[in-house]
Short mmCIF file of C-alpha atoms and ligand atoms in Angstrom, two decimals:
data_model
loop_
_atom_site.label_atom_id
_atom_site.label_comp_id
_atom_site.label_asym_id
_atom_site.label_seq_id
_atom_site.Cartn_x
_atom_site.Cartn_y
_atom_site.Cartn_z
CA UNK R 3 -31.30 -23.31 -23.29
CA UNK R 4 -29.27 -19.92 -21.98
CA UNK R 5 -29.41 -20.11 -17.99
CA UNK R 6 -29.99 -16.88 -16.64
CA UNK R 7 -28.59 -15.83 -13.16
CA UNK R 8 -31.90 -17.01 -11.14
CA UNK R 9 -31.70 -20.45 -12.34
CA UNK R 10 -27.99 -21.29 -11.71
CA UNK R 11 -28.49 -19.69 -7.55
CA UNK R 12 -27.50 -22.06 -4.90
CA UNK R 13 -30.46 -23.57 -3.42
CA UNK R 14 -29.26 -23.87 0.10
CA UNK R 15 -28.68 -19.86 -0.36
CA UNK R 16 -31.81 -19.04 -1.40
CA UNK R 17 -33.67 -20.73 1.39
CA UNK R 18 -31.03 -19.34 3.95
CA UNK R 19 -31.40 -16.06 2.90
CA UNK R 20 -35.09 -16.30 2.84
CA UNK R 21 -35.21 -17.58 6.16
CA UNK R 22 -32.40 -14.74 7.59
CA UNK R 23 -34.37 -11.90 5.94
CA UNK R 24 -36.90 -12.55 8.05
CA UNK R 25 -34.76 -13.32 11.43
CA UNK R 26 -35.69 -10.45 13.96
CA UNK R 27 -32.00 -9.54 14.69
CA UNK R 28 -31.44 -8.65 10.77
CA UNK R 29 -34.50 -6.64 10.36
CA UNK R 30 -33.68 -4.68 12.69
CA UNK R 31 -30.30 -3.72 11.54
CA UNK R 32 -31.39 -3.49 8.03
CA UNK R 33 -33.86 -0.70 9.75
CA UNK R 34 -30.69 1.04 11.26
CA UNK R 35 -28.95 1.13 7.77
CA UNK R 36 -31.94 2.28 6.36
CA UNK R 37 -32.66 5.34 8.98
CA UNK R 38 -28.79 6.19 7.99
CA UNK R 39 -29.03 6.08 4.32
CA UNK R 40 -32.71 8.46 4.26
CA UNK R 41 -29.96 10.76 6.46
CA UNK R 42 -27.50 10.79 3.28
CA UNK R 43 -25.83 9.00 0.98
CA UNK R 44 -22.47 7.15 2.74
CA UNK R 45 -20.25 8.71 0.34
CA UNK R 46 -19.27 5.08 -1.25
CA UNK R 47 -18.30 6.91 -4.53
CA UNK R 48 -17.05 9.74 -2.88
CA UNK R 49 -14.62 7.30 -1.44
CA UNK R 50 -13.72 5.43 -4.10
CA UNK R 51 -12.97 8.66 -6.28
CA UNK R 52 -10.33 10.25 -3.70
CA UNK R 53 -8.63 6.69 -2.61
CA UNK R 54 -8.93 4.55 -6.05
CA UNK R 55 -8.40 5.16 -9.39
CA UNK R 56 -11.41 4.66 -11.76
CA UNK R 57 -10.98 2.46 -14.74
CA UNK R 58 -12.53 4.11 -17.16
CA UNK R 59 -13.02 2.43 -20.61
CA UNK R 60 -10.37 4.66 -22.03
CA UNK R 61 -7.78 3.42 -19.84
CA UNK R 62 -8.43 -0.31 -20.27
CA UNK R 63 -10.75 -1.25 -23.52
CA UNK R 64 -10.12 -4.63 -22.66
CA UNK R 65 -11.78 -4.89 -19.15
CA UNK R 66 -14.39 -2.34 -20.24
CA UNK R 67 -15.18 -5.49 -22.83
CA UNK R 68 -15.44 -8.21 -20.14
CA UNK R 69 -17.57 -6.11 -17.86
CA UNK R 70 -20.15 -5.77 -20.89
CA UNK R 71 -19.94 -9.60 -21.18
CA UNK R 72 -20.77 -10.44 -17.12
CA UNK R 73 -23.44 -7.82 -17.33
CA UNK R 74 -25.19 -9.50 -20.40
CA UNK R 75 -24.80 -12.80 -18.67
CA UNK R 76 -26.08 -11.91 -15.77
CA UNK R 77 -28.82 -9.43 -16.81
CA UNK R 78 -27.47 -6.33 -14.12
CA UNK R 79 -29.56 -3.68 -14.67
CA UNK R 80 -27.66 -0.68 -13.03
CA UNK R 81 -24.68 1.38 -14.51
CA UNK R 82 -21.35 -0.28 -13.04
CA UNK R 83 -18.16 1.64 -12.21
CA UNK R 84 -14.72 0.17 -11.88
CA UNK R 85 -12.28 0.83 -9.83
CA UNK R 86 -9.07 0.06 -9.00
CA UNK R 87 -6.71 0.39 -5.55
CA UNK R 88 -3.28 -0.20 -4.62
CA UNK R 89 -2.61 -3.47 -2.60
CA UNK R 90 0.12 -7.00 -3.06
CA UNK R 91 -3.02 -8.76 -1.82
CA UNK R 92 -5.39 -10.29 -4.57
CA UNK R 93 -9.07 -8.72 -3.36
CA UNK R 94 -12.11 -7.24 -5.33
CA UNK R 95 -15.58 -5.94 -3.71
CA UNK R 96 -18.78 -5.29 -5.03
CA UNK R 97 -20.64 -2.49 -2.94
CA UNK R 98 -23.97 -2.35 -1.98
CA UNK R 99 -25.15 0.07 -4.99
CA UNK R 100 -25.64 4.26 -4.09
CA UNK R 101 -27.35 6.60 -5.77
CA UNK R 102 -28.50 4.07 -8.64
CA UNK R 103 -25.30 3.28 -9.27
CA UNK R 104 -22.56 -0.20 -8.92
CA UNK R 105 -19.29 -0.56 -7.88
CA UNK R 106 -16.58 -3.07 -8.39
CA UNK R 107 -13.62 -2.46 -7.09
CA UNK R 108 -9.74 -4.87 -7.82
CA UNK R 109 -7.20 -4.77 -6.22
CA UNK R 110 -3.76 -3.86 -8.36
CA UNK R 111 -2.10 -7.19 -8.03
CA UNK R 112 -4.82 -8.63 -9.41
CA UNK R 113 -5.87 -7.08 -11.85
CA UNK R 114 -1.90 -7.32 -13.14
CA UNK R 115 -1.61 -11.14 -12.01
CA UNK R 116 -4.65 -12.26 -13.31
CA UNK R 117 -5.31 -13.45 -17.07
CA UNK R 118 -8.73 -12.34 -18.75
CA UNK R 119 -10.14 -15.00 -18.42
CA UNK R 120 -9.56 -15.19 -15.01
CA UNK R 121 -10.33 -11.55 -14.33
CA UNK R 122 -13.79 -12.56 -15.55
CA UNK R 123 -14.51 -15.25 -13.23
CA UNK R 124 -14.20 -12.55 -10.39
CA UNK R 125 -15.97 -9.57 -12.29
CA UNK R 126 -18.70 -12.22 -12.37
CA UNK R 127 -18.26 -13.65 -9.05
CA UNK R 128 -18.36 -10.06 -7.84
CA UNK R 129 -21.37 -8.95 -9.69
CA UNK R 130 -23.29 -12.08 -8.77
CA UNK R 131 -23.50 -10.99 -5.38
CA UNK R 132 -24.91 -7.79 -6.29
CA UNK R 133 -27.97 -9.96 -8.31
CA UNK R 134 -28.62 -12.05 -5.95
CA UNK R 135 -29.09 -9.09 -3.91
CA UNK R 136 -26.68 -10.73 -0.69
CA UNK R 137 -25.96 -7.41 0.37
CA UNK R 138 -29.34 -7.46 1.49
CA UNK R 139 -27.91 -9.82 4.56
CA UNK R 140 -26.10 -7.45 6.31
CA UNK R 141 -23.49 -10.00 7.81
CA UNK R 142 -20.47 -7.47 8.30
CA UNK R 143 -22.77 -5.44 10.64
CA UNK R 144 -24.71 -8.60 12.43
CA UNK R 145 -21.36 -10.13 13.07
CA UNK R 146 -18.75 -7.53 13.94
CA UNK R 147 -21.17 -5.20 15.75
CA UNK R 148 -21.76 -3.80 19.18
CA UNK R 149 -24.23 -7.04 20.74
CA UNK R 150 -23.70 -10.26 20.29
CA UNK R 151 -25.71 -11.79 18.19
CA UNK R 152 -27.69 -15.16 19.38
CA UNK R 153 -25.35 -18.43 18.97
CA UNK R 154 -27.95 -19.80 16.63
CA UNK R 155 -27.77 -16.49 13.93
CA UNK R 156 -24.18 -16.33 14.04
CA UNK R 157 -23.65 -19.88 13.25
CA UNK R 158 -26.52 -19.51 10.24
CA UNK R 159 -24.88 -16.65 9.18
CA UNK R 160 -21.44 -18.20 8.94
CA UNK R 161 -23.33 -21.13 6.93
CA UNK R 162 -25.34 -19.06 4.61
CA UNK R 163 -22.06 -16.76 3.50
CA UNK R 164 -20.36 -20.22 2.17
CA UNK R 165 -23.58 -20.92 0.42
CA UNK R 166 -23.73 -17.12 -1.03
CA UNK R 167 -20.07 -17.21 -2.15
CA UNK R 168 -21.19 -20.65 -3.59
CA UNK R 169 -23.64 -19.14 -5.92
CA UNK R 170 -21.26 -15.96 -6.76
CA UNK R 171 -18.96 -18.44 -7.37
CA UNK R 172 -21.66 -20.03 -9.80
CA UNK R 173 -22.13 -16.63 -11.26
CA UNK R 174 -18.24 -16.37 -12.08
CA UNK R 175 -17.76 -19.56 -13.62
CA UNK R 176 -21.45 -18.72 -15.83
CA UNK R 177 -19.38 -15.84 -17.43
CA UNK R 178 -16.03 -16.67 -17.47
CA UNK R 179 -17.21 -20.07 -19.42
CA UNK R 180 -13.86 -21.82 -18.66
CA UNK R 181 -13.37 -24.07 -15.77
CA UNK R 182 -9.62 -24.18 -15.69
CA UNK R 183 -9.17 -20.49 -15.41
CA UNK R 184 -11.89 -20.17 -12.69
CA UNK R 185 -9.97 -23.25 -10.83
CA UNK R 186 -6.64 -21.12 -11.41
CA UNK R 187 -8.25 -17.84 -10.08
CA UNK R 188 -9.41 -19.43 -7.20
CA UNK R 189 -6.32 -21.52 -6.59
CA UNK R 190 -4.25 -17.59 -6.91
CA UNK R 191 -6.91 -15.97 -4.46
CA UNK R 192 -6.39 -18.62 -2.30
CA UNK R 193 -2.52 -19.51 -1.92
CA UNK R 194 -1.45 -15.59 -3.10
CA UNK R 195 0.75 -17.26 -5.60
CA UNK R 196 0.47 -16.58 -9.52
CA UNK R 197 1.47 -19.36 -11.71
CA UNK R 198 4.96 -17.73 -12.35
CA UNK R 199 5.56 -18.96 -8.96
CA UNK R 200 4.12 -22.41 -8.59
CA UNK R 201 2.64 -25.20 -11.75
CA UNK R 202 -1.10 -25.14 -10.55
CA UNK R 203 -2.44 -28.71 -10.61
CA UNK R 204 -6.02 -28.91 -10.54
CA UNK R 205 -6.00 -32.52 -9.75
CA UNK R 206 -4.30 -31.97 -6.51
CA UNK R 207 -5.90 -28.90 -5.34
CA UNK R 208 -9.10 -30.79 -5.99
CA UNK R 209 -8.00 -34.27 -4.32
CA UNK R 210 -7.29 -32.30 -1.34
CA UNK R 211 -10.68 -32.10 -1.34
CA UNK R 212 -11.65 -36.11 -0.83
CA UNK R 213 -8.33 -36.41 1.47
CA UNK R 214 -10.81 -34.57 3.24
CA UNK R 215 -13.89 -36.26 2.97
CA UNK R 216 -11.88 -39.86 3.62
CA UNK R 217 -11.21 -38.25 6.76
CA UNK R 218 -14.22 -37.15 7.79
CA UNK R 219 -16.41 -40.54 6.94
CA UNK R 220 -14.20 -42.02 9.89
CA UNK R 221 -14.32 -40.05 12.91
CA UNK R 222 -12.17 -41.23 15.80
CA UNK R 223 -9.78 -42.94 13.08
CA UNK R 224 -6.75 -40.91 14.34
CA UNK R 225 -5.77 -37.32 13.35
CA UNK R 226 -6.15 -36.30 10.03
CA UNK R 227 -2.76 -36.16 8.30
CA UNK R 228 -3.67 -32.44 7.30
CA UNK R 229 -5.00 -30.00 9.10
CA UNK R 230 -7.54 -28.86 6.81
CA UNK R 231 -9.27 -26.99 9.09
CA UNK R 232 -6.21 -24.28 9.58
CA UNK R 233 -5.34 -23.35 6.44
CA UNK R 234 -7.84 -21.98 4.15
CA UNK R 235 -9.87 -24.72 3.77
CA UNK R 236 -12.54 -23.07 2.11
CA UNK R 237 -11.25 -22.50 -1.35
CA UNK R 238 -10.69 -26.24 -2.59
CA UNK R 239 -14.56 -26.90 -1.34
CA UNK R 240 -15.14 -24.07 -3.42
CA UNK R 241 -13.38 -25.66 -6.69
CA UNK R 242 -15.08 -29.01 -5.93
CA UNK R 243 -18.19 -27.26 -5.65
CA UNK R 244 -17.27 -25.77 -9.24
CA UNK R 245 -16.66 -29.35 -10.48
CA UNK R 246 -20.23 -30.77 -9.53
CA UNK R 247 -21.29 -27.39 -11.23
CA UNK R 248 -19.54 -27.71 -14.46
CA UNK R 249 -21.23 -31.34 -14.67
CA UNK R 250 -24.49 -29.97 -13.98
CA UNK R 251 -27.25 -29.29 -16.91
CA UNK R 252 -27.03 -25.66 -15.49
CA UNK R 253 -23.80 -25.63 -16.97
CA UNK R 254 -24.26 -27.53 -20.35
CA UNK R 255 -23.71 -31.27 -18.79
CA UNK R 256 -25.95 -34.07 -17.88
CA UNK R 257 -26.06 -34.30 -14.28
CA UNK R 258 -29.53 -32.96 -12.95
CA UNK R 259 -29.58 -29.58 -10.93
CA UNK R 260 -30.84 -31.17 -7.79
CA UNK R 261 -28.00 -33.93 -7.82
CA UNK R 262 -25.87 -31.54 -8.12
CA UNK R 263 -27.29 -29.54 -4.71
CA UNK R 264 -26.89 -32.69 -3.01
CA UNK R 265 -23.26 -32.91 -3.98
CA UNK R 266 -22.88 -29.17 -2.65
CA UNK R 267 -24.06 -29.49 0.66
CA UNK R 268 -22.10 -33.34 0.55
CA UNK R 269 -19.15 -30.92 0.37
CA UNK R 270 -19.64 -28.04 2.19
CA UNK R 271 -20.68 -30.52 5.15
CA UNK R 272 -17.42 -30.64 5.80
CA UNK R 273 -17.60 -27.18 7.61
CA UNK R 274 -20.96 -27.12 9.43
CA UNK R 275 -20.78 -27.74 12.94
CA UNK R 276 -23.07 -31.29 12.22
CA UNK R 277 -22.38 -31.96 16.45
CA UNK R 278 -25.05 -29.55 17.01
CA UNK R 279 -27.73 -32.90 15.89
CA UNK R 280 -25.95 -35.61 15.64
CA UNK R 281 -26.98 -38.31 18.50
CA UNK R 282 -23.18 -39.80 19.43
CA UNK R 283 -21.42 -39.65 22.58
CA UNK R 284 -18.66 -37.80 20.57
CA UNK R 285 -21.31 -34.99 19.52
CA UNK R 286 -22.51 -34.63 22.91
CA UNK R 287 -18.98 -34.12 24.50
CA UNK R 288 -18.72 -31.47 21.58
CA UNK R 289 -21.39 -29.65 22.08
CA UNK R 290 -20.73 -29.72 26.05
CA UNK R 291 -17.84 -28.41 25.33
CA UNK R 292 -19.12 -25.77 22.83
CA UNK R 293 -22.11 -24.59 26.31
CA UNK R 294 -19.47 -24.27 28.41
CA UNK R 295 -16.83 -22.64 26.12
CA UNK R 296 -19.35 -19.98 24.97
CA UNK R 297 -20.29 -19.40 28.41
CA UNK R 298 -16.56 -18.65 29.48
CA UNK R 299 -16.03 -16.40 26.61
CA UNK R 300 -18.73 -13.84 26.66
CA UNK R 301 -18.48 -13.92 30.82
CA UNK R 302 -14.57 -13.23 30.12
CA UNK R 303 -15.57 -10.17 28.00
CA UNK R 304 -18.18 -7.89 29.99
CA UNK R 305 -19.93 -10.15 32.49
CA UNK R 306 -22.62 -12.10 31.11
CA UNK R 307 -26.31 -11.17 31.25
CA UNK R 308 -29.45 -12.80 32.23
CA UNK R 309 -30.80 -12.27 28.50
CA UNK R 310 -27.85 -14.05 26.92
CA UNK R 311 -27.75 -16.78 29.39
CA UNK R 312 -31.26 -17.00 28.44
CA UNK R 313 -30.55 -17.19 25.10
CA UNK R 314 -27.89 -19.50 25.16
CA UNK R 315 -30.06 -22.06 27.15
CA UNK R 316 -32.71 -21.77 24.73
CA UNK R 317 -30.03 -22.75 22.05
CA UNK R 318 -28.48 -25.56 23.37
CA UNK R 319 -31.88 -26.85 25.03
CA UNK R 320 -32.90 -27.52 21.83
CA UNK R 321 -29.83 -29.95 21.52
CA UNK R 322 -31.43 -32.22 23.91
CA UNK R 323 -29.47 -31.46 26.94
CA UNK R 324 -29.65 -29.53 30.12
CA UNK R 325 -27.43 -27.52 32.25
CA UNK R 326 -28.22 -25.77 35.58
CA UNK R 327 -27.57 -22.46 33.98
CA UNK R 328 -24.71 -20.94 36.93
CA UNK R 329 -22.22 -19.33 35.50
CA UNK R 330 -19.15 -19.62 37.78
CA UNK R 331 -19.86 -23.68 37.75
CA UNK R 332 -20.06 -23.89 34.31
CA UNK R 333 -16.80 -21.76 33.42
CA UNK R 334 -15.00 -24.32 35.94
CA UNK R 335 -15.77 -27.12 33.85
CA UNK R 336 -14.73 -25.79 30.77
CA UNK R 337 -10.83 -27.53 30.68
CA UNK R 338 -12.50 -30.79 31.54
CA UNK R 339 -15.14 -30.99 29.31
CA UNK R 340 -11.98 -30.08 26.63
CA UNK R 341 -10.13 -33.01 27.95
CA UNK R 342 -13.25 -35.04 27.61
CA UNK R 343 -13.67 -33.97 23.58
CA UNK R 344 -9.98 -34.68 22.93
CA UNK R 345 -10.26 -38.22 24.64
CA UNK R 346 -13.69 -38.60 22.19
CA UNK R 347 -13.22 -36.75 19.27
CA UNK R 348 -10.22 -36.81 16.48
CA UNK R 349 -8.03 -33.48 16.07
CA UNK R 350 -10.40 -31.98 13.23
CA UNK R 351 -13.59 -32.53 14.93
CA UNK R 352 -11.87 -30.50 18.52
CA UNK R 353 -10.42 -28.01 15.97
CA UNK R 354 -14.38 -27.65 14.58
CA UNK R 355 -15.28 -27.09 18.27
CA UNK R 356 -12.43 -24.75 18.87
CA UNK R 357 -13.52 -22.78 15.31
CA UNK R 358 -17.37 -22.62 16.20
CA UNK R 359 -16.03 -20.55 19.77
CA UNK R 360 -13.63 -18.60 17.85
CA UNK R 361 -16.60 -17.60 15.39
CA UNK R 362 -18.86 -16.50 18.42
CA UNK R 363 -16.21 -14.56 19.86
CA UNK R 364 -15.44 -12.78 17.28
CA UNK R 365 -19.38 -11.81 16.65
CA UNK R 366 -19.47 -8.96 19.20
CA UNK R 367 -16.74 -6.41 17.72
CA UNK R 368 -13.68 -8.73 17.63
CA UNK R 369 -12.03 -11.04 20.17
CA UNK R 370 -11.25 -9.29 23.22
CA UNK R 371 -7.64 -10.34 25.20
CA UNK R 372 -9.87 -11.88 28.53
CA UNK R 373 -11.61 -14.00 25.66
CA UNK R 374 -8.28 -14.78 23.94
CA UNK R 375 -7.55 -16.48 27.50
CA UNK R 376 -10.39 -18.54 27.49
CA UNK R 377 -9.94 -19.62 23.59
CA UNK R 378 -6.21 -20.15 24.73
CA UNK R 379 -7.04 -22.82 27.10
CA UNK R 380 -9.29 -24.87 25.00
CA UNK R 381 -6.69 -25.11 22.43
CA UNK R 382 -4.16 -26.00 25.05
CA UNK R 383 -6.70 -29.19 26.42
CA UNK R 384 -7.37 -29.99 22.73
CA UNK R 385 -3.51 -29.80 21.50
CA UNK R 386 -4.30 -27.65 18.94
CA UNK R 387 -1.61 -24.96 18.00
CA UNK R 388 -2.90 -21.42 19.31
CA UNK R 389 -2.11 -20.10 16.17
CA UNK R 390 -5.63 -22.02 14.72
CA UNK R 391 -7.07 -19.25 16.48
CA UNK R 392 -5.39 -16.52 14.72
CA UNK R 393 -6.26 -18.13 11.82
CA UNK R 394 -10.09 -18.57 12.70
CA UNK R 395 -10.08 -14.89 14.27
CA UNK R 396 -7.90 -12.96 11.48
CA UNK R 397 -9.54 -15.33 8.78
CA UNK R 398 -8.15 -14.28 5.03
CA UNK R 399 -11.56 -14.28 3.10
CA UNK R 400 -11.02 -15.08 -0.32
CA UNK R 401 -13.01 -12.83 -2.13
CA UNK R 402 -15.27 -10.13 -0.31
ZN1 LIG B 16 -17.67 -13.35 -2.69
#
């Protein structure tokens, strides 16, 4: 039977965004937004006309074709405009719609180095966020705004974008219809190279994928051989994730749709900060670690107040362990309780630690220099390079 977009929508990221809709914090910036769109329309199109040029079915028949084809797949309602903007870097948005109307928007490199086929994958990956109405998350604003957002959001946030991009990613490969050139596309977004460059194996991008899980099924077993953490980790989860899909009766094989959930989140465990619940001494040093770190950082930035302490002790209470909540004490302990992780833990599981802080950081309005400092020194303890923070902080996302 012909799956429509509802049925082939990540699980895990319709429950997330279920549950963030209703989160207090995102209501009330999705009020904000509101208030400002009743003032006016934001001018997306107004934008897009004066700094992009509009790909009109004229100019390009061909694309005009494939965007027909995603929006029959994937049943999108509204009129769609494409657009295209100068950049080396391989990137396409979909915009929250204005005035009734959608917007894609490619970036010139890719729409030159991609094939058709693999052009399609990221119309479809692009327009899948619009149906499964993500935009309606506001993470951008929640995460690089003014306050900092409560440990707990930010970290659910981070989760429930890998499970979004999971089901856009779903919606790609459900028009595009061909797994090698959606593994290609993502292996190009990922690595900036087009195959003129490099032979794309999708056996190796894929086993880098189980060199991972290996690792992580033995924690304490030395340091992984790669650093998977540092260096866009996130795409060959992705093409895994695709695999498990493309076995799946919701694309045309046998394996059942809730197997293949299970085999998602087996994957994408990988990334979630599982030291939050797990009962080990290596967890606990973690999330220690993680208290104090936190602490240190958003003191470092403006002083911290009573409400966030207060927040942050509600968050880590429910971990099962206490602190006497005083400041200075706690941001003295911070290099020790590093030391303590990296005598504990392996390399990827302090580099986890290290990521979750950089995340936090990052959520009130970018990482400030006094927080850089703090960051700094855990990576020092942990002997991971300080360029792991760049590369959390100034993360490449693949696709927006
Ligand atoms: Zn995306």
């Amino acid at each position: 039977m012909h799956k429509n977009a509802a049925d082939i929508r990540c699980d895990n990221d319709l429950a997330l965004y279920n549950k963030l809709k209703e989160n207090r914090d995102v209501k009330r910036v999705n009020e904000q937004i509101a208030r400002h769109e009743a003032e006016g329309p934001s001018g997306i199109r107004r934008n897009l006309l004066s700094t992009s040029v509009r790909l009109t079915k004229g100019m390009s028949p061909e694309i005009a074709k494939m965007a027909d084809e995603c929006i029959e797949m994937l049943g999108v309602e509204l009129p769609l405009e494409l657009y295209v903007y100068s950049s080396p870097q391989f990137n396409a948005a979909c915009f929250k719609p204005e005035d009734e109307r959608l917007y894609v928007m490619f970036s010139s490199s890719l729409l030159e180095g991609f094939t058709s086929q693999e052009l399609k994958f990221v119309m479809g990956h692009e327009l899948g966020h619009h149906v499964y109405d993500h935009h309606a998350v506001p993470v951008g604003y929640l995460l690089r705004g003014k306050q900092r957002p409560d440990p707990e959001l930010a970290l659910e946030l981070f989760a429930w974008s890998r499970y979004a991009e999971i089901s856009a990613d779903r919606a790609g490969a459900h028009c595009a219809q061909d797994m090698d050139a959606v593994a290609r596309s993502l292996f190009k977004l990922s690595s900036g190279l087009t195959s003129k460059v490099v032979e794309f194996s999708l056996d190796d991008f894929v086993a880098q994928v189980d060199d991972m899980q290996t690792v992580d099924q033995e924690p304490g077993q030395g340091a992984p051989q790669s650093d998977w953490f540092s260096t866009h980790p996130f795409s060959p989860l992705r093409v895994k994730a695709l695999k498990l899909f493309e076995r799946s009766e919701l694309y045309g094989g046998k394996g059942s749709k809730d197997d293949l959930e299970i085999g998602v989140q087996s994957v994408l465990s990988l990334m979630e900060p599982s030291y939050l619940e797990a009962r080990t001494d290596t967890a606990e040093a973690m999330r220690r670690l993680l208290f104090a770190g936190l602490i240190a950082v958003a003191d470092a930035a403006d002083g911290i107040s009573a409400e966030e302490l207060e927040i942050f002790g509600k968050f880590f209470g429910k971990y099962a362990f206490s602190d006497k909540l005083d400041i200075e004490k706690i941001k003295q302990t911070v290099a020790r309780r590093a030391a303590e992780v990296k005598n504990k833990a392996s390399q990827t599981q302090g580099m986890q630690v290290l990521h979750d802080m950089c995340i936090m950081a990052q959520a009130d309005g970018g990482v400030r220099a006094s927080e850089r400092v703090v960051l700094e020194e855990v990576a020092k303890v942990l002997g991971v390079p300080s360029s792991f923070i760049c590369q959390v902080v100034d993360a490449d996302k693949d696709l927006d």
